[in-house]
């Protein structure tokens, strides 16, 4: 009896020991799995962690394929846009010479004829010159070597020196000095060396479109009324022809030359008015930026910096702004009073101040501004 109890107790102790060992092994296995999970999670976070990551970065990453598509489409369609500008401008000039100029010579007084000939041809020369210079002049690129550059950063995309006011163009795939934007209508970037040509082209093109719209307003009204009258007479002519018993077609009420003349005048006025509104708004926008001494890209950067410093109770100052009047003189390259005639009102291929690598005080600035970002 006692031997049986001892055997039963030994079996029970052995069973409890086995259960205790199995529980320890199970807990050890769960602990190892938990450690592996935490280690893998830590490795993943270490690979993806970035202290600068926020909602804007995530949104930009999601839209990166769309940006890539737009960049490549803009690059390939730049030639089409340039051809479109040349074609539309040439059509307007042809209509003016073929349709409007003979009418002006027949009806206007000699004084008005001289004024129209002088102003129209001057405006046309300024448009053609500045557009040609804007599309053929390189905006300027920083050198690849860093030997002669001090205090510059490195572009993260092209791994090259990036001086102040320099930005990377994703369409040209290069850094551009004092980059403003990439213009598809020029098939070129707007930067340090062709910014003046771009703005002058926008200004003189807007002036030319306004001149054509104002000068051709009376002609447009007459041409539009004539077209409406042509439509009405054409409808009546078709009704009369349908009621006739013979097969002879009645003669047209308007000749082909008259139809082409009226439709060309309407086309000229509508196109010039539309371009004047759209391009005029763009010109005013860039004029505001020039007055502030900043580019389109710098406006967004300066606005964020101004908001950041405002929260700290500080005032933001643009180190590249010398005052409204001096900003215009620096932009246009006006050093002496006669330059307003030779460099602004007449075609001039003069270079802008500086090299775009450093921004020293231009000689035409009358008052030196404190080159401080914040005070």
Tab-separated table of C-alpha atoms in Angstrom:
chain	number	residue	atom	x	y	z
A	1	UNK	CA	0.000	0.000	0.000
A	2	UNK	CA	2.741	2.399	0.918
A	3	UNK	CA	4.804	1.416	-2.095
A	4	UNK	CA	1.810	2.142	-4.309
A	5	UNK	CA	1.375	5.592	-2.752
A	6	UNK	CA	5.045	6.349	-3.179
A	7	UNK	CA	4.874	5.362	-6.844
A	8	UNK	CA	1.797	7.528	-7.380
A	9	UNK	CA	3.487	10.498	-5.688
A	10	UNK	CA	6.606	10.019	-7.837
A	11	UNK	CA	4.495	9.931	-10.997
A	12	UNK	CA	2.649	13.079	-9.962
A	13	UNK	CA	5.906	14.906	-9.212
A	14	UNK	CA	7.298	13.870	-12.576
A	15	UNK	CA	4.125	15.075	-14.308
A	16	UNK	CA	4.230	18.466	-12.531
A	17	UNK	CA	7.875	18.816	-13.412
A	18	UNK	CA	7.144	18.163	-17.075
A	19	UNK	CA	4.292	20.681	-17.058
A	20	UNK	CA	6.537	23.274	-15.388
A	21	UNK	CA	9.278	22.729	-17.985
A	22	UNK	CA	6.774	22.999	-20.870
A	23	UNK	CA	5.386	26.228	-19.456
A	24	UNK	CA	8.884	27.707	-19.165
A	25	UNK	CA	9.743	26.737	-22.720
A	26	UNK	CA	6.471	28.199	-23.974
A	27	UNK	CA	7.059	31.476	-22.145
A	28	UNK	CA	10.642	31.591	-23.418
A	29	UNK	CA	9.422	31.066	-26.992
A	30	UNK	CA	6.809	33.842	-26.670
A	31	UNK	CA	9.434	36.136	-25.188
A	32	UNK	CA	11.796	35.466	-28.086
A	33	UNK	CA	9.033	36.121	-30.621
A	34	UNK	CA	8.187	39.399	-28.891
A	35	UNK	CA	11.840	40.451	-28.940
A	36	UNK	CA	12.114	39.630	-32.637
A	37	UNK	CA	8.965	41.677	-33.344
A	38	UNK	CA	10.296	44.726	-31.477
A	39	UNK	CA	13.684	44.403	-33.156
A	40	UNK	CA	12.147	44.228	-36.651
A	41	UNK	CA	9.877	47.185	-35.895
A	42	UNK	CA	12.879	49.197	-34.684
A	43	UNK	CA	14.872	48.328	-37.819
A	44	UNK	CA	11.995	49.393	-40.068
A	45	UNK	CA	11.554	52.701	-38.244
A	46	UNK	CA	15.301	53.371	-38.363
A	47	UNK	CA	15.273	52.916	-42.147
A	48	UNK	CA	12.234	55.155	-42.740
A	49	UNK	CA	12.699	57.724	-39.967
A	50	UNK	CA	13.155	61.378	-40.973
A	51	UNK	CA	12.803	64.287	-38.601
A	52	UNK	CA	11.740	66.571	-41.498
A	53	UNK	CA	8.885	64.335	-42.623
A	54	UNK	CA	5.440	65.925	-42.421
A	55	UNK	CA	2.171	65.945	-44.312
A	56	UNK	CA	3.585	68.077	-47.154
A	57	UNK	CA	6.446	65.647	-47.739
A	58	UNK	CA	4.068	62.685	-47.853
A	59	UNK	CA	1.752	64.550	-50.258
A	60	UNK	CA	4.673	65.458	-52.524
A	61	UNK	CA	5.797	61.834	-52.539
A	62	UNK	CA	2.336	60.668	-53.570
A	63	UNK	CA	2.194	63.229	-56.399
A	64	UNK	CA	5.740	62.515	-57.596
A	65	UNK	CA	4.548	60.434	-60.622
A	66	UNK	CA	2.275	63.305	-61.706
A	67	UNK	CA	5.151	65.782	-61.345
A	68	UNK	CA	7.364	63.494	-63.442
A	69	UNK	CA	4.716	63.291	-66.167
A	70	UNK	CA	4.173	67.073	-66.222
A	71	UNK	CA	7.923	67.735	-66.384
A	72	UNK	CA	8.430	65.424	-69.357
A	73	UNK	CA	5.319	66.656	-71.189
A	74	UNK	CA	6.396	70.282	-70.702
A	75	UNK	CA	9.888	69.471	-71.956
A	76	UNK	CA	8.636	67.884	-75.165
A	77	UNK	CA	5.823	70.378	-75.813
A	78	UNK	CA	8.072	73.414	-75.384
A	79	UNK	CA	8.885	73.455	-79.103
A	80	UNK	CA	5.164	73.294	-79.921
A	81	UNK	CA	4.438	76.249	-77.628
A	82	UNK	CA	7.211	78.329	-79.209
A	83	UNK	CA	5.886	77.528	-82.686
A	84	UNK	CA	2.383	78.482	-81.517
A	85	UNK	CA	3.578	81.874	-80.250
A	86	UNK	CA	5.404	82.575	-83.508
A	87	UNK	CA	2.432	81.423	-85.607
A	88	UNK	CA	-0.186	83.460	-83.746
A	89	UNK	CA	1.979	86.585	-83.673
A	90	UNK	CA	2.765	86.245	-87.372
A	91	UNK	CA	-0.940	85.877	-88.197
A	92	UNK	CA	-1.781	89.083	-86.326
A	93	UNK	CA	1.025	90.970	-88.072
A	94	UNK	CA	-0.123	89.656	-91.456
A	95	UNK	CA	-3.726	90.737	-90.817
A	96	UNK	CA	-2.555	94.205	-89.786
A	97	UNK	CA	-0.430	94.641	-92.919
A	98	UNK	CA	-2.886	93.098	-95.385
A	99	UNK	CA	-6.272	94.218	-94.019
A	100	UNK	CA	-5.884	97.144	-91.633
A	101	UNK	CA	-2.907	99.116	-92.910
A	102	UNK	CA	-4.452	99.937	-96.335
A	103	UNK	CA	-7.633	101.077	-94.571
A	104	UNK	CA	-5.596	103.253	-92.181
A	105	UNK	CA	-3.700	104.857	-95.073
A	106	UNK	CA	-6.979	105.685	-96.829
A	107	UNK	CA	-9.036	107.053	-93.931
A	108	UNK	CA	-6.698	108.476	-91.253
A	109	UNK	CA	-5.076	111.904	-91.206
A	110	UNK	CA	-1.304	112.181	-91.923
A	111	UNK	CA	-0.521	112.797	-88.252
A	112	UNK	CA	-2.371	109.669	-87.117
A	113	UNK	CA	-0.790	107.647	-89.926
A	114	UNK	CA	2.712	108.670	-88.806
A	115	UNK	CA	1.900	107.862	-85.179
A	116	UNK	CA	0.484	104.418	-86.002
A	117	UNK	CA	3.407	103.548	-88.273
A	118	UNK	CA	6.010	104.695	-85.736
A	119	UNK	CA	4.461	103.133	-82.642
A	120	UNK	CA	3.358	99.908	-84.319
A	121	UNK	CA	6.760	99.147	-85.850
A	122	UNK	CA	8.625	100.124	-82.644
A	123	UNK	CA	6.398	97.829	-80.597
A	124	UNK	CA	6.831	94.988	-83.108
A	125	UNK	CA	10.630	95.338	-83.077
A	126	UNK	CA	10.706	95.254	-79.264
A	127	UNK	CA	8.503	92.136	-79.172
A	128	UNK	CA	10.574	90.230	-81.734
A	129	UNK	CA	13.914	91.227	-80.193
A	130	UNK	CA	13.060	90.350	-76.595
A	131	UNK	CA	11.333	87.088	-77.489
A	132	UNK	CA	14.303	85.969	-79.582
A	133	UNK	CA	16.735	86.874	-76.791
A	134	UNK	CA	14.568	85.173	-74.150
A	135	UNK	CA	14.465	81.826	-75.957
A	136	UNK	CA	18.109	81.833	-77.102
A	137	UNK	CA	19.866	83.252	-74.012
A	138	UNK	CA	20.901	80.764	-71.363
A	139	UNK	CA	19.531	81.650	-67.907
A	140	UNK	CA	22.913	80.849	-66.337
A	141	UNK	CA	24.138	77.735	-64.551
A	142	UNK	CA	26.563	77.407	-61.626
A	143	UNK	CA	29.972	75.825	-62.307
A	144	UNK	CA	30.413	72.151	-61.487
A	145	UNK	CA	33.691	72.698	-59.629
A	146	UNK	CA	33.635	74.106	-56.112
A	147	UNK	CA	37.103	75.691	-56.203
A	148	UNK	CA	36.028	79.285	-56.793
A	149	UNK	CA	32.810	79.187	-54.779
A	150	UNK	CA	32.662	79.867	-51.068
A	151	UNK	CA	29.742	79.547	-48.703
A	152	UNK	CA	27.532	77.580	-51.073
A	153	UNK	CA	25.357	74.556	-50.460
A	154	UNK	CA	25.142	71.377	-52.518
A	155	UNK	CA	22.121	70.586	-54.665
A	156	UNK	CA	20.566	67.298	-53.590
A	157	UNK	CA	19.477	66.397	-57.128
A	158	UNK	CA	22.477	67.192	-59.328
A	159	UNK	CA	25.103	66.993	-56.520
A	160	UNK	CA	26.728	70.275	-57.583
A	161	UNK	CA	27.457	73.643	-55.927
A	162	UNK	CA	24.318	75.686	-55.355
A	163	UNK	CA	24.972	79.430	-54.831
A	164	UNK	CA	22.470	81.805	-53.270
A	165	UNK	CA	19.204	82.289	-55.205
A	166	UNK	CA	19.980	79.192	-57.291
A	167	UNK	CA	17.341	76.485	-57.683
A	168	UNK	CA	17.113	73.167	-59.489
A	169	UNK	CA	14.827	72.925	-62.532
A	170	UNK	CA	13.295	69.477	-62.792
A	171	UNK	CA	12.425	70.038	-66.470
A	172	UNK	CA	15.906	71.112	-67.600
A	173	UNK	CA	17.464	68.824	-64.958
A	174	UNK	CA	20.001	71.519	-64.059
A	175	UNK	CA	20.484	74.214	-61.453
A	176	UNK	CA	19.625	77.721	-62.679
A	177	UNK	CA	21.073	80.967	-61.339
A	178	UNK	CA	18.400	83.220	-59.805
A	179	UNK	CA	15.712	80.929	-61.156
A	180	UNK	CA	12.229	82.417	-61.469
A	181	UNK	CA	10.368	79.604	-63.255
A	182	UNK	CA	10.465	77.372	-66.315
A	183	UNK	CA	8.404	78.949	-69.101
A	184	UNK	CA	6.986	76.480	-71.662
A	185	UNK	CA	6.207	79.387	-74.039
A	186	UNK	CA	9.956	80.053	-74.203
A	187	UNK	CA	11.025	76.410	-73.940
A	188	UNK	CA	13.620	77.773	-71.543
A	189	UNK	CA	14.135	78.617	-67.900
A	190	UNK	CA	13.801	82.218	-66.759
A	191	UNK	CA	16.903	83.000	-64.758
A	192	UNK	CA	19.646	85.516	-64.121
A	193	UNK	CA	20.670	86.283	-67.712
A	194	UNK	CA	17.277	86.254	-69.479
A	195	UNK	CA	14.866	87.459	-66.786
A	196	UNK	CA	14.871	90.991	-68.226
A	197	UNK	CA	14.195	89.695	-71.748
A	198	UNK	CA	11.253	87.628	-70.498
A	199	UNK	CA	9.633	90.501	-68.619
A	200	UNK	CA	10.228	92.960	-71.474
A	201	UNK	CA	8.632	90.544	-73.926
A	202	UNK	CA	5.564	90.179	-71.678
A	203	UNK	CA	5.335	93.951	-71.258
A	204	UNK	CA	5.652	94.871	-74.937
A	205	UNK	CA	3.412	92.023	-76.059
A	206	UNK	CA	0.728	93.243	-73.650
A	207	UNK	CA	1.159	96.798	-74.909
A	208	UNK	CA	0.881	95.617	-78.506
A	209	UNK	CA	-2.285	93.611	-77.813
A	210	UNK	CA	-3.886	96.555	-76.003
A	211	UNK	CA	-2.925	98.829	-78.914
A	212	UNK	CA	-4.536	96.470	-81.450
A	213	UNK	CA	-7.662	96.010	-79.312
A	214	UNK	CA	-8.234	99.747	-78.818
A	215	UNK	CA	-7.369	100.692	-82.385
A	216	UNK	CA	-9.520	97.956	-83.900
A	217	UNK	CA	-12.600	98.338	-81.680
A	218	UNK	CA	-14.656	100.239	-84.270
A	219	UNK	CA	-13.550	97.875	-87.027
A	220	UNK	CA	-14.434	94.909	-84.848
A	221	UNK	CA	-17.985	96.175	-84.281
A	222	UNK	CA	-18.505	96.804	-87.985
A	223	UNK	CA	-17.014	93.428	-88.923
A	224	UNK	CA	-19.112	91.578	-86.338
A	225	UNK	CA	-22.291	93.293	-87.593
A	226	UNK	CA	-21.323	92.441	-91.165
A	227	UNK	CA	-20.836	88.769	-90.276
A	228	UNK	CA	-24.242	88.639	-88.604
A	229	UNK	CA	-25.751	90.278	-91.691
A	230	UNK	CA	-23.972	87.723	-93.890
A	231	UNK	CA	-25.486	84.874	-91.879
A	232	UNK	CA	-28.983	86.348	-92.188
A	233	UNK	CA	-28.672	86.966	-95.926
A	234	UNK	CA	-27.238	83.492	-96.449
A	235	UNK	CA	-30.250	81.972	-94.719
A	236	UNK	CA	-32.629	84.034	-96.842
A	237	UNK	CA	-30.719	83.141	-100.027
A	238	UNK	CA	-31.037	79.430	-99.272
A	239	UNK	CA	-34.758	79.777	-98.668
A	240	UNK	CA	-35.249	81.597	-101.985
A	241	UNK	CA	-33.118	79.025	-103.811
A	242	UNK	CA	-35.241	76.196	-102.384
A	243	UNK	CA	-38.451	77.795	-103.690
A	244	UNK	CA	-37.142	78.342	-107.251
A	245	UNK	CA	-38.148	75.974	-110.044
A	246	UNK	CA	-34.873	76.195	-111.999
A	247	UNK	CA	-31.479	74.859	-111.048
A	248	UNK	CA	-29.503	78.071	-111.393
A	249	UNK	CA	-27.695	79.006	-108.120
A	250	UNK	CA	-28.185	82.673	-107.141
A	251	UNK	CA	-25.011	84.778	-106.875
A	252	UNK	CA	-23.519	85.241	-103.358
A	253	UNK	CA	-24.317	88.465	-101.556
A	254	UNK	CA	-20.751	88.859	-100.202
A	255	UNK	CA	-17.502	88.092	-101.993
A	256	UNK	CA	-14.841	85.802	-100.556
A	257	UNK	CA	-12.539	88.775	-99.956
A	258	UNK	CA	-15.184	90.586	-97.914
A	259	UNK	CA	-15.862	87.496	-95.820
A	260	UNK	CA	-12.149	86.937	-95.190
A	261	UNK	CA	-11.658	90.595	-94.250
A	262	UNK	CA	-14.461	90.686	-91.676
A	263	UNK	CA	-13.533	87.343	-90.113
A	264	UNK	CA	-9.862	88.352	-89.902
A	265	UNK	CA	-10.751	91.562	-88.055
A	266	UNK	CA	-12.898	89.636	-85.561
A	267	UNK	CA	-10.113	87.054	-85.097
A	268	UNK	CA	-7.542	89.811	-84.497
A	269	UNK	CA	-9.626	91.634	-81.896
A	270	UNK	CA	-10.678	88.511	-79.966
A	271	UNK	CA	-7.141	87.074	-79.856
A	272	UNK	CA	-5.482	90.378	-78.907
A	273	UNK	CA	-8.045	91.105	-76.187
A	274	UNK	CA	-7.681	87.632	-74.676
A	275	UNK	CA	-3.882	87.776	-74.692
A	276	UNK	CA	-3.933	91.304	-73.267
A	277	UNK	CA	-5.997	90.160	-70.269
A	278	UNK	CA	-4.054	86.966	-69.561
A	279	UNK	CA	-0.557	88.254	-70.289
A	280	UNK	CA	-1.335	91.591	-68.666
A	281	UNK	CA	-2.161	89.882	-65.379
A	282	UNK	CA	1.092	87.896	-65.578
A	283	UNK	CA	3.052	91.058	-66.328
A	284	UNK	CA	1.563	92.876	-63.334
A	285	UNK	CA	2.394	89.908	-61.118
A	286	UNK	CA	6.052	89.896	-62.202
A	287	UNK	CA	6.211	93.683	-61.889
A	288	UNK	CA	5.135	93.316	-58.253
A	289	UNK	CA	7.842	90.704	-57.656
A	290	UNK	CA	10.485	92.925	-59.266
A	291	UNK	CA	9.409	95.828	-57.080
A	292	UNK	CA	9.940	93.612	-54.009
A	293	UNK	CA	13.301	92.353	-55.256
A	294	UNK	CA	12.345	88.677	-55.351
A	295	UNK	CA	11.524	85.932	-57.828
A	296	UNK	CA	8.482	83.656	-58.007
A	297	UNK	CA	10.264	80.913	-56.055
A	298	UNK	CA	11.662	83.349	-53.493
A	299	UNK	CA	8.199	84.735	-52.831
A	300	UNK	CA	7.048	81.400	-51.390
A	301	UNK	CA	10.295	80.958	-49.446
A	302	UNK	CA	10.179	84.512	-48.048
A	303	UNK	CA	6.520	84.161	-47.091
A	304	UNK	CA	7.210	81.038	-45.021
A	305	UNK	CA	10.259	82.668	-43.457
A	306	UNK	CA	8.259	85.797	-42.668
A	307	UNK	CA	5.551	83.739	-40.941
A	308	UNK	CA	8.136	81.731	-38.992
A	309	UNK	CA	9.948	84.810	-37.718
A	310	UNK	CA	6.695	86.613	-36.978
A	311	UNK	CA	5.820	83.907	-34.456
A	312	UNK	CA	9.137	84.628	-32.720
A	313	UNK	CA	8.511	88.368	-32.681
A	314	UNK	CA	11.121	89.139	-35.347
A	315	UNK	CA	10.942	91.084	-38.604
A	316	UNK	CA	11.943	89.567	-41.951
A	317	UNK	CA	14.049	91.604	-44.373
A	318	UNK	CA	14.874	90.537	-47.896
A	319	UNK	CA	18.678	90.863	-48.336
A	320	UNK	CA	18.282	91.224	-52.123
A	321	UNK	CA	15.867	94.168	-52.018
A	322	UNK	CA	17.292	97.683	-52.276
A	323	UNK	CA	14.009	99.597	-52.373
A	324	UNK	CA	11.341	99.781	-55.047
A	325	UNK	CA	13.053	102.268	-57.364
A	326	UNK	CA	16.523	100.772	-57.004
A	327	UNK	CA	15.152	97.280	-57.568
A	328	UNK	CA	13.876	98.380	-60.973
A	329	UNK	CA	17.180	100.051	-61.846
A	330	UNK	CA	19.109	96.910	-60.895
A	331	UNK	CA	16.713	94.677	-62.838
A	332	UNK	CA	16.761	96.831	-66.004
A	333	UNK	CA	20.479	97.612	-65.763
A	334	UNK	CA	20.017	101.376	-65.574
A	335	UNK	CA	23.242	102.916	-64.255
A	336	UNK	CA	22.947	106.435	-65.719
A	337	UNK	CA	19.876	108.416	-66.893
A	338	UNK	CA	20.553	107.860	-70.611
A	339	UNK	CA	20.173	104.115	-70.075
A	340	UNK	CA	16.407	104.598	-69.787
A	341	UNK	CA	16.488	105.353	-73.525
A	342	UNK	CA	19.286	103.093	-74.746
A	343	UNK	CA	18.571	100.063	-72.513
A	344	UNK	CA	14.824	100.246	-71.825
A	345	UNK	CA	13.089	101.979	-74.751
A	346	UNK	CA	15.443	100.551	-77.379
A	347	UNK	CA	16.643	96.960	-77.933
A	348	UNK	CA	19.729	96.323	-75.820
A	349	UNK	CA	21.634	93.062	-75.210
A	350	UNK	CA	23.455	94.334	-72.101
A	351	UNK	CA	24.177	91.872	-69.315
A	352	UNK	CA	22.600	92.123	-65.850
A	353	UNK	CA	24.523	93.202	-62.778
A	354	UNK	CA	26.713	90.529	-61.269
A	355	UNK	CA	27.437	86.957	-62.273
A	356	UNK	CA	24.606	85.298	-60.356
A	357	UNK	CA	27.144	83.529	-58.109
A	358	UNK	CA	27.530	86.353	-55.581
A	359	UNK	CA	25.303	89.331	-54.865
A	360	UNK	CA	27.388	92.402	-54.153
A	361	UNK	CA	25.893	95.877	-53.950
A	362	UNK	CA	25.251	97.177	-57.529
A	363	UNK	CA	26.756	100.576	-58.376
A	364	UNK	CA	23.358	102.037	-59.303
A	365	UNK	CA	21.939	101.553	-55.783
A	366	UNK	CA	21.698	104.879	-53.946
A	367	UNK	CA	21.159	103.497	-50.443
A	368	UNK	CA	22.630	100.321	-49.050
A	369	UNK	CA	20.187	98.040	-47.290
A	370	UNK	CA	21.092	95.940	-44.288
A	371	UNK	CA	21.764	92.424	-45.608
A	372	UNK	CA	19.996	90.764	-42.743
A	373	UNK	CA	17.289	88.148	-42.820
A	374	UNK	CA	15.895	89.018	-39.432
A	375	UNK	CA	16.438	91.603	-36.760
